[in-house]
Amino acid sequence: MKEFAGRVAVITGAASGIGFGLARRFAQDGMHIVLADIESEPLAIAEAALNAMGTTTLAVRTDVTSPEQVERLAEAAFSTFGNVHILCNNAGVAGKFSMGTAGWEIPLSEWQWVLGVNLMGVLHGVRAFIPRMVANGEEGHIVNTASIAGLLSGASPYHVAKHGVVCLTEGLYKDFKSRGLRLSASVLCPGWIQTNLMDSERNRPPEFGAPTDRSLLSPTGLQAFEAVRSAVDDGISPADVAEQVFEAVRDDRFYVIPAQPGMREAVKQRMDAVVSMNNPAVGITP
C-alpha cells in the first residue's frame, strides 16, 4: 500500500502496547482507526487519545476468542466506513504456567486460553474480514502478530500458537499473490518489547481457570518469569515496532522482526539446524 490517508485500519489488542502503537502510527498518516480490545476502560482511554489527534475513531470491545464478537467487530467496521484496508490481528496473551513447566504438565485450560487468543483469535479475524476485503476489490494488507517464539521452538502454548500464526500468514500471502488479489500480508515477530504482555492474566476469562497464583510456580518457573519481565521492561518501544510495521505495509515486506540481535542469531541457528537435519539444540529459548 502506498496511500493511507482516508483509509481504514482495524487493530485488535489496540488499547495498549504494540496495538496502540500501531493505531497511533497509522493515524499519523490520516487513516481512520477501529480499535478493538477486551478491556473496556483502557479501550476508552485509547479512543480518547486518538480523538485528541483529530483521528476518526471507532472503538469496539471485542474478545477475539469469540468468532461471534469478531464478526460483530467486522460488521461495525464495514458498516461505519464502507471498507477496511489494513487489518492487524494483534491481540495476544502470555500464560505463566508455561514457564519452566514441561509441555505435558501444562493444564489443558492454559492451552485452550493461549491458543484461543493467540492463534484462533487471528483466524477469527481472517475469516471475518478477508472475504469482505476481497469482495470490495481495493488494495489492502493483513498484519498478523506472531512472535520471535514463532521462529524458535518450545513445548508451550505460546510457542505453538505463534508458530501457527507464522504458518497461517505465509499461506495467506501465497494465496493473495497466486490469485492476483490486491491484498498482501506481513507477519510481525517481535522480540522483547515494552508491553504489559506479562500481565495477561488480568484478562483470563473464568472458563479458562483462575489466574495463575505465582506462588504455585516452580523456582525455575518463577525465575524464568522474572527474567522475561525484566527483558520486556528493557525492550524495544511499541512506537519503534509500529514504525517497522508501517514500512513493511508500505513496501510490501512480509517478515517484520523487531528483535534483539541474540534472538535473531538463535533463529538463524535453528534454521541452519533444520536444513542440516541436526537435532534441536537444548536450552532455554525466548
Steps between C-alpha positions, in 0.01 A plus 500: 500500500619848414197708592382515863309825552126449525532121507403270787710292739361250752723397790422241766673520835504872425467650848867469591845385394565412138132534411475859616835575338362374168183704542696821564736437208226437247305798636802723439459433128134595507335160527166440671557259790285222641624400845411162648598372843358284777562769765229768494667776704841493326313480169312821581826670600664394172199626305518838674872529428445442128203736491725767652725455196203579276464137390164355401476208741267212578552291814342155533551281806593160360605163637687345207446146632135544398435474125166671554662803661761526225220481241325785682825697491522449125137597451553819701813592304354439154161656576667812642775554245402292196824305480808397697845540345734387779413225749738445791417178685712601796326388821712260702560354844785321677418243766718454806456127548708431190821638646729228626220244461526193276251503214308199628460659843336820376126502582264454208325825595828684437529350154139590423536861614835583340420327171151648510633856506833475320409263217122467474461873559709561189301242305170658606627833368608340172161337449295804598687768305680358197193385301357852524834658409532271197144575390558877517798465268715777646862465600558389856739336741474246782747521790494203737696526824700187573823511701866415473376189685324405178841466333657308789357202688355391831232263630286785632164637386666831417763350268249270332249781442759736359636233264145459376467874436822506296385204291148636450626843395751364251221292351277806472776691324537219246123481451473873437785506249407181314143624453605843379314675782573856608575383853828410665618386842776543756582304811632689802749300709606724790767423753503675838263797472388746768142376547282367780492152346639353822186617679267314262347304787289805587287416197473123543129409470371279782417216260874455445574466871598738775792738444825325578625543855867582454575321827405177321776538247806287542821682596616455142170631370505804729858577404409475132199725547699772674776480239248545219330790677836674539579445132158636400545809716831571324368412155431684177233770514158433340547817294814353341314176426211694346737692274647175370151362436399817316805474276428131433143577393617788281779294339313166490754322719385173657722445806518770768742396774569773757714282723826509689815376317528190721149396404568545131811287535300229679255494208786466252650214699166320512440541128851377422437195721172427320662514155792289624258255667680539832325423826349800682735683732411466867465817702262781595361687201292819503 
